[in-house]
mmCIF file of C-alpha atoms in Angstrom:
data_model
loop_
_atom_site.group_PDB
_atom_site.id
_atom_site.type_symbol
_atom_site.label_atom_id
_atom_site.label_comp_id
_atom_site.label_asym_id
_atom_site.label_seq_id
_atom_site.Cartn_x
_atom_site.Cartn_y
_atom_site.Cartn_z
ATOM 1 C CA UNK V 583 -11.992 -17.751 -1.736
ATOM 2 C CA UNK V 584 -13.327 -15.968 -4.831
ATOM 3 C CA UNK V 585 -11.415 -15.950 -8.122
ATOM 4 C CA UNK V 586 -12.514 -13.621 -10.914
ATOM 5 C CA UNK V 587 -12.566 -15.711 -14.086
ATOM 6 C CA UNK V 588 -15.021 -13.936 -16.355
ATOM 7 C CA UNK V 589 -13.072 -11.454 -18.491
ATOM 8 C CA UNK V 590 -12.420 -11.791 -22.208
ATOM 9 C CA UNK V 591 -8.643 -11.252 -22.127
ATOM 10 C CA UNK V 592 -8.704 -9.166 -25.300
ATOM 11 C CA UNK V 593 -4.943 -8.457 -25.204
ATOM 12 C CA UNK V 594 -4.275 -12.190 -25.311
ATOM 13 C CA UNK V 595 -6.170 -12.839 -28.523
ATOM 14 C CA UNK V 596 -3.543 -15.334 -29.665
ATOM 15 C CA UNK V 597 -5.109 -17.645 -27.058
ATOM 16 C CA UNK V 598 -8.470 -16.280 -25.983
ATOM 17 C CA UNK V 599 -10.379 -16.525 -29.254
ATOM 18 C CA UNK V 600 -10.715 -20.231 -28.502
ATOM 19 C CA UNK V 601 -10.452 -20.428 -24.703
ATOM 20 C CA UNK V 602 -11.022 -18.029 -21.788
ATOM 21 C CA UNK V 603 -7.988 -16.320 -20.299
ATOM 22 C CA UNK V 604 -7.991 -18.420 -17.067
ATOM 23 C CA UNK V 605 -7.365 -21.526 -19.197
ATOM 24 C CA UNK V 606 -4.260 -20.158 -20.941
ATOM 25 C CA UNK V 607 -1.569 -22.618 -19.935
ATOM 26 C CA UNK V 608 1.618 -22.098 -17.961
ATOM 27 C CA UNK V 609 3.764 -25.211 -18.015
ATOM 28 C CA UNK V 610 0.935 -27.317 -19.396
ATOM 29 C CA UNK V 611 -1.669 -26.296 -16.799
ATOM 30 C CA UNK V 612 -4.171 -23.395 -16.915
ATOM 31 C CA UNK V 613 -3.104 -20.273 -15.069
ATOM 32 C CA UNK V 614 -6.201 -20.514 -12.844
ATOM 33 C CA UNK V 615 -4.880 -23.902 -11.662
ATOM 34 C CA UNK V 616 -1.654 -22.169 -10.589
ATOM 35 C CA UNK V 617 -3.667 -19.542 -8.680
ATOM 36 C CA UNK V 618 -5.698 -22.223 -6.898
ATOM 37 C CA UNK V 619 -2.531 -24.165 -6.056
ATOM 38 C CA UNK V 620 -0.951 -21.002 -4.635
ATOM 39 C CA UNK V 621 -3.844 -20.651 -2.207
ATOM 40 C CA UNK V 622 -4.394 -24.362 -1.529
ATOM 41 C CA UNK V 623 -0.793 -24.979 -0.474
ATOM 42 C CA UNK V 624 -1.232 -22.193 2.099
ATOM 43 C CA UNK V 625 -4.350 -23.705 3.641
ATOM 44 C CA UNK V 626 -7.319 -22.479 1.576
ATOM 45 C CA UNK V 627 -9.915 -25.143 0.807
ATOM 46 C CA UNK V 628 -13.043 -23.608 -0.760
ATOM 47 C CA UNK V 629 -12.820 -21.848 -4.117
ATOM 48 C CA UNK V 630 -15.598 -20.030 -5.970
ATOM 49 C CA UNK V 631 -14.755 -19.258 -9.607
ATOM 50 C CA UNK V 632 -16.821 -16.329 -10.927
ATOM 51 C CA UNK V 633 -17.041 -17.248 -14.617
ATOM 52 C CA UNK V 634 -18.317 -15.429 -17.680
ATOM 53 C CA UNK V 635 -16.720 -15.539 -21.138
ATOM 54 C CA UNK V 636 -16.554 -19.185 -22.280
ATOM 55 C CA UNK V 637 -17.267 -20.206 -18.710
ATOM 56 C CA UNK V 638 -18.451 -23.637 -19.786
ATOM 57 C CA UNK V 639 -14.860 -24.501 -20.701
ATOM 58 C CA UNK V 640 -13.683 -23.556 -17.214
ATOM 59 C CA UNK V 641 -16.502 -25.675 -15.731
ATOM 60 C CA UNK V 642 -15.376 -28.619 -17.828
ATOM 61 C CA UNK V 643 -11.785 -28.264 -16.666
ATOM 62 C CA UNK V 644 -12.860 -28.028 -13.010
ATOM 63 C CA UNK V 645 -15.093 -31.104 -13.328
ATOM 64 C CA UNK V 646 -12.455 -33.203 -15.062
ATOM 65 C CA UNK V 647 -9.483 -32.242 -12.888
ATOM 66 C CA UNK V 648 -8.678 -34.122 -9.685
ATOM 67 C CA UNK V 649 -8.173 -31.575 -6.919
ATOM 68 C CA UNK V 650 -6.183 -32.141 -3.707
ATOM 69 C CA UNK V 651 -7.991 -33.831 -0.823
ATOM 70 C CA UNK V 652 -10.257 -31.398 1.006
ATOM 71 C CA UNK V 653 -10.236 -28.803 -1.776
ATOM 72 C CA UNK V 654 -13.548 -27.891 -3.420
ATOM 73 C CA UNK V 655 -13.754 -25.812 -6.589
ATOM 74 C CA UNK V 656 -17.141 -24.497 -7.747
ATOM 75 C CA UNK V 657 -17.905 -22.450 -10.858
ATOM 76 C CA UNK V 658 -20.573 -19.747 -10.691
ATOM 77 C CA UNK V 659 -21.793 -18.178 -13.937
ATOM 78 C CA UNK V 660 -21.756 -14.431 -13.285
ATOM 79 C CA UNK V 661 -22.458 -13.341 -16.855
ATOM 80 C CA UNK V 662 -20.283 -12.557 -19.826
ATOM 81 C CA UNK V 663 -20.436 -8.751 -19.565
ATOM 82 C CA UNK V 664 -20.445 -8.376 -15.757
ATOM 83 C CA UNK V 665 -17.771 -6.164 -14.228
ATOM 84 C CA UNK V 666 -15.360 -7.291 -11.490
ATOM 85 C CA UNK V 667 -17.301 -5.881 -8.543
ATOM 86 C CA UNK V 668 -20.556 -7.205 -9.932
ATOM 87 C CA UNK V 669 -19.119 -10.697 -10.152
ATOM 88 C CA UNK V 670 -18.235 -10.639 -6.450
ATOM 89 C CA UNK V 671 -21.685 -9.215 -5.609
ATOM 90 C CA UNK V 672 -23.309 -12.146 -7.420
ATOM 91 C CA UNK V 673 -21.344 -14.553 -5.213
ATOM 92 C CA UNK V 674 -22.950 -13.056 -2.088
ATOM 93 C CA UNK V 675 -25.530 -15.859 -1.576
ATOM 94 C CA UNK V 676 -22.678 -18.390 -1.466
ATOM 95 C CA UNK V 677 -20.732 -16.240 1.001
ATOM 96 C CA UNK V 678 -23.658 -15.795 3.400
ATOM 97 C CA UNK V 679 -22.703 -16.496 6.983
ATOM 98 C CA UNK V 680 -18.996 -15.985 6.367
ATOM 99 C CA UNK V 681 -17.399 -13.158 8.391
ATOM 100 C CA UNK V 682 -15.088 -12.427 5.475
ATOM 101 C CA UNK V 683 -13.487 -13.826 2.356
ATOM 102 C CA UNK V 684 -10.476 -13.453 0.094
ATOM 103 C CA UNK V 685 -10.557 -12.614 -3.598
ATOM 104 C CA UNK V 686 -8.112 -12.409 -6.467
ATOM 105 C CA UNK V 687 -7.824 -12.412 -10.242
ATOM 106 C CA UNK V 688 -7.285 -15.510 -12.363
ATOM 107 C CA UNK V 689 -4.276 -14.038 -14.176
ATOM 108 C CA UNK V 690 -1.918 -12.884 -11.399
ATOM 109 C CA UNK V 691 0.875 -14.931 -9.842
ATOM 110 C CA UNK V 692 3.135 -14.049 -6.918
ATOM 111 C CA UNK V 693 5.269 -15.595 -4.195
ATOM 112 C CA UNK V 694 2.955 -13.940 -1.694
ATOM 113 C CA UNK V 695 2.848 -14.984 1.967
ATOM 114 C CA UNK V 696 -0.892 -15.301 2.522
ATOM 115 C CA UNK V 697 -0.497 -15.790 6.282
ATOM 116 C CA UNK V 698 1.180 -12.373 6.472
ATOM 117 C CA UNK V 699 -1.643 -10.853 4.414
ATOM 118 C CA UNK V 700 -4.306 -12.391 6.661
ATOM 119 C CA UNK V 701 -2.451 -11.322 9.803
ATOM 120 C CA UNK V 702 -2.306 -7.709 8.632
ATOM 121 C CA UNK V 703 -5.971 -7.782 7.666
ATOM 122 C CA UNK V 704 -7.001 -9.135 11.067
ATOM 123 C CA UNK V 705 -4.848 -6.617 12.916
ATOM 124 C CA UNK V 706 -5.957 -3.340 11.344
ATOM 125 C CA UNK V 707 -9.724 -3.849 11.686
ATOM 126 C CA UNK V 708 -10.742 -2.170 8.408
ATOM 127 C CA UNK V 709 -13.155 -3.830 5.980
ATOM 128 C CA UNK V 710 -10.684 -4.401 3.162
ATOM 129 C CA UNK V 711 -7.028 -5.099 2.432
ATOM 130 C CA UNK V 712 -5.549 -4.815 -1.039
ATOM 131 C CA UNK V 713 -2.134 -6.189 -1.923
ATOM 132 C CA UNK V 714 -0.029 -3.575 -3.695
ATOM 133 C CA UNK V 715 3.102 -4.164 -5.760
ATOM 134 C CA UNK V 716 5.747 -2.184 -7.613
ATOM 135 C CA UNK V 717 5.998 -3.851 -11.045
ATOM 136 C CA UNK V 718 9.082 -3.803 -13.192
ATOM 137 C CA UNK V 719 8.859 -1.246 -15.971
ATOM 138 C CA UNK V 720 8.524 -2.547 -19.511
ATOM 139 C CA UNK V 721 11.520 -0.561 -20.732
ATOM 140 C CA UNK V 722 14.940 0.362 -19.442
ATOM 141 C CA UNK V 723 15.426 3.813 -17.925
ATOM 142 C CA UNK V 724 17.951 6.455 -18.930
ATOM 143 C CA UNK V 725 19.401 8.508 -16.066
ATOM 144 C CA UNK V 726 20.031 12.126 -17.076
ATOM 145 C CA UNK V 727 21.954 14.943 -15.450
ATOM 146 C CA UNK V 728 20.563 18.468 -15.250
ATOM 147 C CA UNK V 729 22.785 19.482 -18.168
ATOM 148 C CA UNK V 730 21.410 16.764 -20.444
ATOM 149 C CA UNK V 731 24.353 14.421 -19.979
ATOM 150 C CA UNK V 732 23.483 10.738 -19.887
ATOM 151 C CA UNK V 733 24.628 9.452 -16.500
ATOM 152 C CA UNK V 734 23.761 5.808 -17.011
ATOM 153 C CA UNK V 735 21.085 3.218 -17.630
ATOM 154 C CA UNK V 736 18.893 0.967 -15.509
ATOM 155 C CA UNK V 737 17.470 -2.153 -17.137
ATOM 156 C CA UNK V 738 13.727 -2.390 -16.398
ATOM 157 C CA UNK V 739 13.781 -1.076 -12.817
ATOM 158 C CA UNK V 740 10.847 -1.366 -10.446
ATOM 159 C CA UNK V 741 8.283 1.397 -10.626
ATOM 160 C CA UNK V 742 8.421 4.007 -7.872
ATOM 161 C CA UNK V 743 4.644 3.745 -7.590
ATOM 162 C CA UNK V 744 2.500 1.043 -5.986
ATOM 163 C CA UNK V 745 -0.313 -0.530 -8.011
ATOM 164 C CA UNK V 746 -3.165 -2.916 -7.275
ATOM 165 C CA UNK V 747 -1.728 -6.438 -7.305
ATOM 166 C CA UNK V 748 -4.963 -8.236 -6.420
ATOM 167 C CA UNK V 749 -4.852 -10.713 -3.500
ATOM 168 C CA UNK V 750 -7.622 -9.036 -1.498
ATOM 169 C CA UNK V 751 -9.027 -9.735 1.970
ATOM 170 C CA UNK V 752 -12.584 -8.530 2.573
ATOM 171 C CA UNK V 753 -14.930 -8.487 5.521
ATOM 172 C CA UNK V 754 -18.536 -9.330 4.655
ATOM 173 C CA UNK V 755 -19.385 -5.619 4.978
ATOM 174 C CA UNK V 756 -17.566 -4.953 1.700
ATOM 175 C CA UNK V 757 -20.509 -6.497 -0.155
ATOM 176 C CA UNK V 758 -22.578 -3.445 0.777
ATOM 177 C CA UNK V 759 -20.177 -1.316 -1.289
ATOM 178 C CA UNK V 760 -20.829 -3.404 -4.410
ATOM 179 C CA UNK V 761 -23.592 -3.327 -7.018
ATOM 180 C CA UNK V 762 -24.132 -5.732 -9.894
ATOM 181 C CA UNK V 763 -22.646 -3.159 -12.297
ATOM 182 C CA UNK V 764 -19.679 -2.224 -10.060
ATOM 183 C CA UNK V 765 -16.121 -2.128 -11.315
ATOM 184 C CA UNK V 766 -14.313 -3.213 -8.150
ATOM 185 C CA UNK V 767 -11.221 -1.143 -8.878
ATOM 186 C CA UNK V 768 -13.168 2.112 -9.243
ATOM 187 C CA UNK V 769 -16.080 3.292 -7.079
ATOM 188 C CA UNK V 770 -16.092 0.458 -4.490
ATOM 189 C CA UNK V 771 -12.392 0.714 -3.620
ATOM 190 C CA UNK V 772 -12.538 4.502 -3.832
ATOM 191 C CA UNK V 773 -15.492 4.571 -1.431
ATOM 192 C CA UNK V 774 -13.774 2.161 0.944
ATOM 193 C CA UNK V 775 -10.670 4.356 0.931
ATOM 194 C CA UNK V 776 -12.742 7.504 1.534
ATOM 195 C CA UNK V 777 -14.405 5.769 4.498
ATOM 196 C CA UNK V 778 -10.982 4.780 5.896
ATOM 197 C CA UNK V 779 -11.887 1.116 5.410
ATOM 198 C CA UNK V 780 -9.106 0.129 2.986
ATOM 199 C CA UNK V 781 -5.527 -0.805 3.852
ATOM 200 C CA UNK V 782 -2.564 -1.857 1.705
ATOM 201 C CA UNK V 783 -0.402 -4.939 2.075
ATOM 202 C CA UNK V 784 2.952 -4.185 0.426
ATOM 203 C CA UNK V 785 4.359 -7.162 -1.468
ATOM 204 C CA UNK V 786 8.007 -6.675 -2.438
ATOM 205 C CA UNK V 787 8.594 -10.136 -3.935
ATOM 206 C CA UNK V 788 7.760 -11.665 -7.294
ATOM 207 C CA UNK V 789 4.521 -10.584 -8.964
ATOM 208 C CA UNK V 790 3.429 -10.904 -12.559
ATOM 209 C CA UNK V 791 0.135 -10.390 -14.345
ATOM 210 C CA UNK V 792 -0.459 -12.373 -17.537
ATOM 211 C CA UNK V 793 -1.906 -9.547 -19.583
ATOM 212 C CA UNK V 794 -0.305 -10.092 -23.006
ATOM 213 C CA UNK V 795 1.158 -12.881 -25.115
ATOM 214 C CA UNK V 796 4.636 -11.702 -24.085
ATOM 215 C CA UNK V 797 3.676 -12.142 -20.411
ATOM 216 C CA UNK V 798 2.478 -15.679 -21.107
ATOM 217 C CA UNK V 799 5.770 -16.533 -22.817
ATOM 218 C CA UNK V 800 7.796 -15.129 -19.901
ATOM 219 C CA UNK V 801 5.779 -17.085 -17.324
ATOM 220 C CA UNK V 802 6.171 -20.274 -19.352
ATOM 221 C CA UNK V 803 9.918 -19.669 -19.586
ATOM 222 C CA UNK V 804 10.115 -19.228 -15.803
ATOM 223 C CA UNK V 805 8.206 -22.462 -15.256
ATOM 224 C CA UNK V 806 10.405 -24.356 -17.717
ATOM 225 C CA UNK V 807 13.527 -23.097 -15.939
ATOM 226 C CA UNK V 808 12.403 -24.791 -12.725
ATOM 227 C CA UNK V 809 12.645 -21.454 -10.908
ATOM 228 C CA UNK V 810 9.034 -20.235 -10.944
ATOM 229 C CA UNK V 811 8.844 -18.087 -7.762
ATOM 230 C CA UNK V 812 5.133 -18.702 -7.243
ATOM 231 C CA UNK V 813 5.566 -22.490 -7.118
ATOM 232 C CA UNK V 814 5.275 -23.175 -3.397
ATOM 233 C CA UNK V 815 3.996 -26.725 -3.779
ATOM 234 C CA UNK V 816 5.822 -29.982 -4.486
#
């Protein structure tokens, strides 16, 4: 299980001038801890954290935290300026011998059923599966008639379009599509799609990416309410 933890999180400067984005806290624990818990409670045991910006702080957290029995968490310095695909490529020596692996970002939370994701990935036979989501729009929507009359309003509806929600499953062959300067979300995924080697897992449930300070506040509010949808553990 690879988690991309190397970005600077420039839109979260309220926090990330002092700490890396994966260490921004939700309910008193770093968001990367929540991501690991999400996977660990569903049976994942080995985690590789591809670090970069202020990676030594992530290493310190990993070393000092007591993880559940059977769970191993290892930090791998993949460079401060390395792109997402390059970070996964640099993990290749640690993935050698594995038929496949999962990957995700350190800033996305969801109530995703990982067994369903893995089942789909195993069934279709392609090299890669990408979870896609329809996020809620930032603003409310005004419904207009053809004559310009306002018909009504919808408060922050879901987008009609699917976007990359992270939560990937990859066969080992995906590594051949990556270079050390690859941006995963561009040429590698585009090439996989062109080769008919990429499938989508539609996730209709809760999904949120902590991209801004406002996102961090909303996630903290959800946690404080006791109704955080991604909390699948006791």
